[in-house]
Short mmCIF file of C-alpha atoms and ligand atoms in Angstrom, two decimals:
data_model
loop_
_atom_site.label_atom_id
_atom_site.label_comp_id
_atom_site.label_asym_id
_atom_site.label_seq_id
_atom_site.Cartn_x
_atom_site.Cartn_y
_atom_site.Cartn_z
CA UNK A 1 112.51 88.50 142.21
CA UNK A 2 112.90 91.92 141.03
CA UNK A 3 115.40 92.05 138.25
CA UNK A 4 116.00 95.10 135.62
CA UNK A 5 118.04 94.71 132.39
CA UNK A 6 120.02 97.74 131.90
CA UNK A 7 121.38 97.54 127.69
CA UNK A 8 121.40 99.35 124.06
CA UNK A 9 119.01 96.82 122.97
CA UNK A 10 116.11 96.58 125.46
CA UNK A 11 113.65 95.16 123.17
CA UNK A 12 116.24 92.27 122.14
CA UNK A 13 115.39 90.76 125.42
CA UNK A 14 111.79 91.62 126.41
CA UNK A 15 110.25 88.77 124.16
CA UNK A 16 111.43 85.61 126.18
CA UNK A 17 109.79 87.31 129.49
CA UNK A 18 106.18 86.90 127.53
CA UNK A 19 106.04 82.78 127.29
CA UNK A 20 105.38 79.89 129.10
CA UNK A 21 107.04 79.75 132.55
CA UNK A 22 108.62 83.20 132.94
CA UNK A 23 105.24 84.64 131.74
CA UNK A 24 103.25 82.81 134.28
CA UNK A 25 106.21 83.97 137.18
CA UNK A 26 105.01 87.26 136.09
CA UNK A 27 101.40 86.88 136.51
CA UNK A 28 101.46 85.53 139.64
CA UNK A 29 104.02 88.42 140.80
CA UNK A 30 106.92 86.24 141.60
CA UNK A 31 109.27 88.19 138.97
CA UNK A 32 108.56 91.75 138.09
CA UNK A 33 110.85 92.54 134.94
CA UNK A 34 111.74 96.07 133.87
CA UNK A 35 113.97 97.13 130.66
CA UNK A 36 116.17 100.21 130.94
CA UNK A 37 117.45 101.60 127.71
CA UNK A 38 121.28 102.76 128.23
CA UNK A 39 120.44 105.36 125.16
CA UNK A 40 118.17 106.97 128.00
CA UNK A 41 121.18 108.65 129.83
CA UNK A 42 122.93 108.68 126.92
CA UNK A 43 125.29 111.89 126.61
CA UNK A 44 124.37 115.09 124.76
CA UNK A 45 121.97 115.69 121.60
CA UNK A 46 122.93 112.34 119.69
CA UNK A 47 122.30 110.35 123.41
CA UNK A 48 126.07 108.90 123.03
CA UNK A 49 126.70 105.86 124.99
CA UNK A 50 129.96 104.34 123.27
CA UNK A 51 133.65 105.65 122.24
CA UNK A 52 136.71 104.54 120.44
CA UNK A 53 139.01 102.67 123.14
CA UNK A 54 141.19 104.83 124.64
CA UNK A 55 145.00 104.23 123.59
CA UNK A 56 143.27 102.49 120.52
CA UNK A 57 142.31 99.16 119.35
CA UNK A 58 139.45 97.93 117.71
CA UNK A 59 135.86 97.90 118.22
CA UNK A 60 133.91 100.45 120.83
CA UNK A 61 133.59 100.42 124.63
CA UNK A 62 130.83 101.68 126.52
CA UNK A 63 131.09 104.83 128.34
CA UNK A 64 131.15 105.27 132.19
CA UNK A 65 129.21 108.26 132.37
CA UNK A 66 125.55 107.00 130.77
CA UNK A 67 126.12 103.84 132.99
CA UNK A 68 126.69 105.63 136.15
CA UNK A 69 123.64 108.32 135.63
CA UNK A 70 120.94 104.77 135.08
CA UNK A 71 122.55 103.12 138.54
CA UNK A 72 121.95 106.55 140.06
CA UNK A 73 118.57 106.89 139.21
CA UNK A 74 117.77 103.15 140.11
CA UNK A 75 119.61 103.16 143.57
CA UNK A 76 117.35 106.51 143.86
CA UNK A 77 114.15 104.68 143.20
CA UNK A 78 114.77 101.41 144.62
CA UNK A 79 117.03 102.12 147.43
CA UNK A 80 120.07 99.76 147.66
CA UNK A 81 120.19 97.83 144.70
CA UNK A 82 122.14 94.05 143.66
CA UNK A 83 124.66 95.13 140.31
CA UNK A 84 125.24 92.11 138.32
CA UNK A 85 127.60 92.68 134.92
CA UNK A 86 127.99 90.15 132.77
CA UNK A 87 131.04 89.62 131.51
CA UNK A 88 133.36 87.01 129.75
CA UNK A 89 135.88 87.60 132.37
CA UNK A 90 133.94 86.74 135.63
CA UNK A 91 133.13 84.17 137.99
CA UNK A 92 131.51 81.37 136.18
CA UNK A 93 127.80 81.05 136.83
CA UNK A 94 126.55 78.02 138.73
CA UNK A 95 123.53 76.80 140.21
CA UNK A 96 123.99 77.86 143.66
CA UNK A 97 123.99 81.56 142.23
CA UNK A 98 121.05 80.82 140.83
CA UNK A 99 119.48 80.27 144.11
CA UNK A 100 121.09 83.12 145.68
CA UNK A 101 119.20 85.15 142.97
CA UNK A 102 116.17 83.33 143.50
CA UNK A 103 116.30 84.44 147.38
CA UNK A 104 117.26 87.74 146.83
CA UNK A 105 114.83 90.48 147.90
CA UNK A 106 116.91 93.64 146.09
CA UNK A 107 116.04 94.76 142.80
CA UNK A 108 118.83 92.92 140.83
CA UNK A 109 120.07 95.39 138.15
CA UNK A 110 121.97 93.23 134.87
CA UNK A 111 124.19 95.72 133.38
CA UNK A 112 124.53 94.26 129.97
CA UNK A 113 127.18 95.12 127.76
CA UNK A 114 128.09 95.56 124.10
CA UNK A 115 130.73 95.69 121.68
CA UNK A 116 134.18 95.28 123.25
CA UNK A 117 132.89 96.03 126.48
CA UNK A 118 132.27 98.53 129.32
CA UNK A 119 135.27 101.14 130.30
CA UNK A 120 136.46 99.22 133.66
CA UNK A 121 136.32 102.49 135.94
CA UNK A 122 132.47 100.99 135.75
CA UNK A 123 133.60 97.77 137.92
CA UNK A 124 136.15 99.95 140.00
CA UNK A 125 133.88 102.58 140.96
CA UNK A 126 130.50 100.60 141.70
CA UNK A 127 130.30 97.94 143.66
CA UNK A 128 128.88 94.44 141.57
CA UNK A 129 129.62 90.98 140.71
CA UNK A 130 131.13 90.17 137.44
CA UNK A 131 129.65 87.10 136.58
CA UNK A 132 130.20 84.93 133.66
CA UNK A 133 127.61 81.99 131.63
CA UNK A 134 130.76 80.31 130.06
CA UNK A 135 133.97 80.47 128.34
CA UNK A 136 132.91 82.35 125.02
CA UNK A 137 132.78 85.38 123.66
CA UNK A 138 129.14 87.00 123.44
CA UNK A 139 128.02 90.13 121.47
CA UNK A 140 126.11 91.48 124.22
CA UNK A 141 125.06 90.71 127.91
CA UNK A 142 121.84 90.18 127.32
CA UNK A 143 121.70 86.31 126.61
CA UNK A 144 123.66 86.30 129.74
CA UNK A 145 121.05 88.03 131.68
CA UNK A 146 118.32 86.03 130.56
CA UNK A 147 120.24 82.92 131.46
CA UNK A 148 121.11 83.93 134.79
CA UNK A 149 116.95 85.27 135.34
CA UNK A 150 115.72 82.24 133.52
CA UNK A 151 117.84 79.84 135.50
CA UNK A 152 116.95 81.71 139.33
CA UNK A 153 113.08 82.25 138.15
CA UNK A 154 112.28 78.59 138.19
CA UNK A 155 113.78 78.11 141.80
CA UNK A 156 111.23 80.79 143.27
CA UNK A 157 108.66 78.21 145.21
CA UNK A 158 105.43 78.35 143.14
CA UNK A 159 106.95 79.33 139.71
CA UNK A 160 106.97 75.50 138.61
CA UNK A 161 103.24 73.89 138.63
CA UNK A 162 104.65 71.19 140.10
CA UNK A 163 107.29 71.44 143.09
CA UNK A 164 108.68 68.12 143.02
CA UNK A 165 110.13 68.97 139.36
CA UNK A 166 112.77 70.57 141.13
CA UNK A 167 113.52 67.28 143.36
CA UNK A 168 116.66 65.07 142.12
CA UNK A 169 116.87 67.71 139.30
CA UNK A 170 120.70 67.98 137.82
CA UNK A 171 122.64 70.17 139.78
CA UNK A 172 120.23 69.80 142.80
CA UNK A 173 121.97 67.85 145.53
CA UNK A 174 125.35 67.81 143.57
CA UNK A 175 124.36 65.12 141.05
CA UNK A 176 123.18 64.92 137.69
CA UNK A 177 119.15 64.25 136.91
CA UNK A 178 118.17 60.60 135.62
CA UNK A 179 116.87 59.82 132.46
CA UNK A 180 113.57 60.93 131.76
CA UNK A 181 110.74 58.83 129.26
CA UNK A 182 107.34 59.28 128.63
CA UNK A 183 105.06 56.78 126.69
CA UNK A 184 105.21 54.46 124.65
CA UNK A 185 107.22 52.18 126.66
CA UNK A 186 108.58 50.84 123.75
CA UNK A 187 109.91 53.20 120.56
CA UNK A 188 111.21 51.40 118.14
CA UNK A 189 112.88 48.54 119.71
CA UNK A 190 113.82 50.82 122.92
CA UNK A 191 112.47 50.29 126.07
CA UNK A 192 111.88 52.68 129.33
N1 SAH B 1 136.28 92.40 125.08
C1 SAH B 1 135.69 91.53 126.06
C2 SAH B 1 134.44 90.83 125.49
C3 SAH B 1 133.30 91.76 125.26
S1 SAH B 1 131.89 90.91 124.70
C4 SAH B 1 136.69 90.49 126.49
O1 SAH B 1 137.63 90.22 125.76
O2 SAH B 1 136.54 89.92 127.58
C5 SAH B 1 130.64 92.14 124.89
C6 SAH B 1 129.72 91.96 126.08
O3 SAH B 1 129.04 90.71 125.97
C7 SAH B 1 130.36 91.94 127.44
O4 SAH B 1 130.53 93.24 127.94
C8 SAH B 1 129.36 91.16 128.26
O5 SAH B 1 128.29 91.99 128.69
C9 SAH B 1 128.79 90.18 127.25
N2 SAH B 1 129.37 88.83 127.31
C10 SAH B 1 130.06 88.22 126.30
N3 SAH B 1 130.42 86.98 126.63
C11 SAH B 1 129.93 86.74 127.87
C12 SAH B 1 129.99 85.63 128.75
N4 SAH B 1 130.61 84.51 128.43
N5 SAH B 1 129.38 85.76 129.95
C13 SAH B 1 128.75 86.90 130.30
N6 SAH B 1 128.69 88.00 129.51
C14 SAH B 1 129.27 87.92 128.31
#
């Protein structure tokens, strides 16, 4: 998987890519991850990427323009290119989008937002999938990203040591997974 997270706060998400499984995925080439700071094509001397909304209201919206410019310059270097936005008001995330990510052999760009949200002429104009983690309001789409990455990573054959972990796993054949134990096989008056 190729994936890049496109947000304000690059370095908020970076950190989880550096442990355990999603660092060994990355070692053995099975996810490359690249950050892309929004403030990059932000616009003018003070690299503006947010404005009041327009016909007011509260809070700040992203602006089209710095998000359009990144796209450009990925679909540029990449060639065509997967948009995924996070977003509160999308389809809800589910395991079989997981595996679709998993399978996917575009560079999957996550364009995270902030604030109140991105100006919608972003969703009209490009073509992506809105895709939500849940009913609840986030600050940002970052969490979301990593969610959607984390949960596709581990579905890439080799990126689990072992690849019957992902056998009778919840969500796997439409079930839940069974209880799990390991020794003793009896804690405090509870058996296996
Ligand atoms: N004003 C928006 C919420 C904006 S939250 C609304 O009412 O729908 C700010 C950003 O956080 C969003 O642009 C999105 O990138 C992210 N976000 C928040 N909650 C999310 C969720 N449940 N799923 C995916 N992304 C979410």
């Amino acid at each position: 998987m190729k994936c890049i997270i496109l947000s304000l706060f690059p370095d908020a998400a970076a950190a989880y890519f550096d442990y355990s499984i999603m660092k060994r995925a990355r070692e053995k080439s099975l996810l490359t991850i690249d950050f892309c700071s929004l403030r990059d094509f932000g616009m003018g001397k003070h690299r503006i990427t947010d404005d009041v909304p327009y016909g007011g209201g509260a809070g700040m919206v992203l602006k089209p323009d710095p998000i359009f410019s990144a796209l450009d310059a990925m679909a540029q270097k990449y060639g065509e290119i997967r948009v995924i936005m996070p977003s509160p008001q999308g389809i809800v995330f589910r395991q079989e989008k997981a595996l679709d990510f998993s399978r996917e052999s575009r560079v999957i760009v996550f364009v995270c937002g902030r604030y109140e949200g991105i100006d919608a002429r972003v969703s009209e104009g490009i073509t992506l999938e809105t895709v939500s983690i849940g009913d609840y309001v986030l600050t940002g789409g970052e969490l979301p990203a990593l969610v959607m990455i984390d949960a596709a990573v581990r579905l890439i054959p080799g990126v689990l040591g072992d690849k019957d972990s992902l056998k009778g796993e919840s969500f796997s054949n439409g079930l839940l997974g069974y209880p799990q134990y390991t020794r003793p096989a009896e804690f405090r008056g509870m058996r296996v």
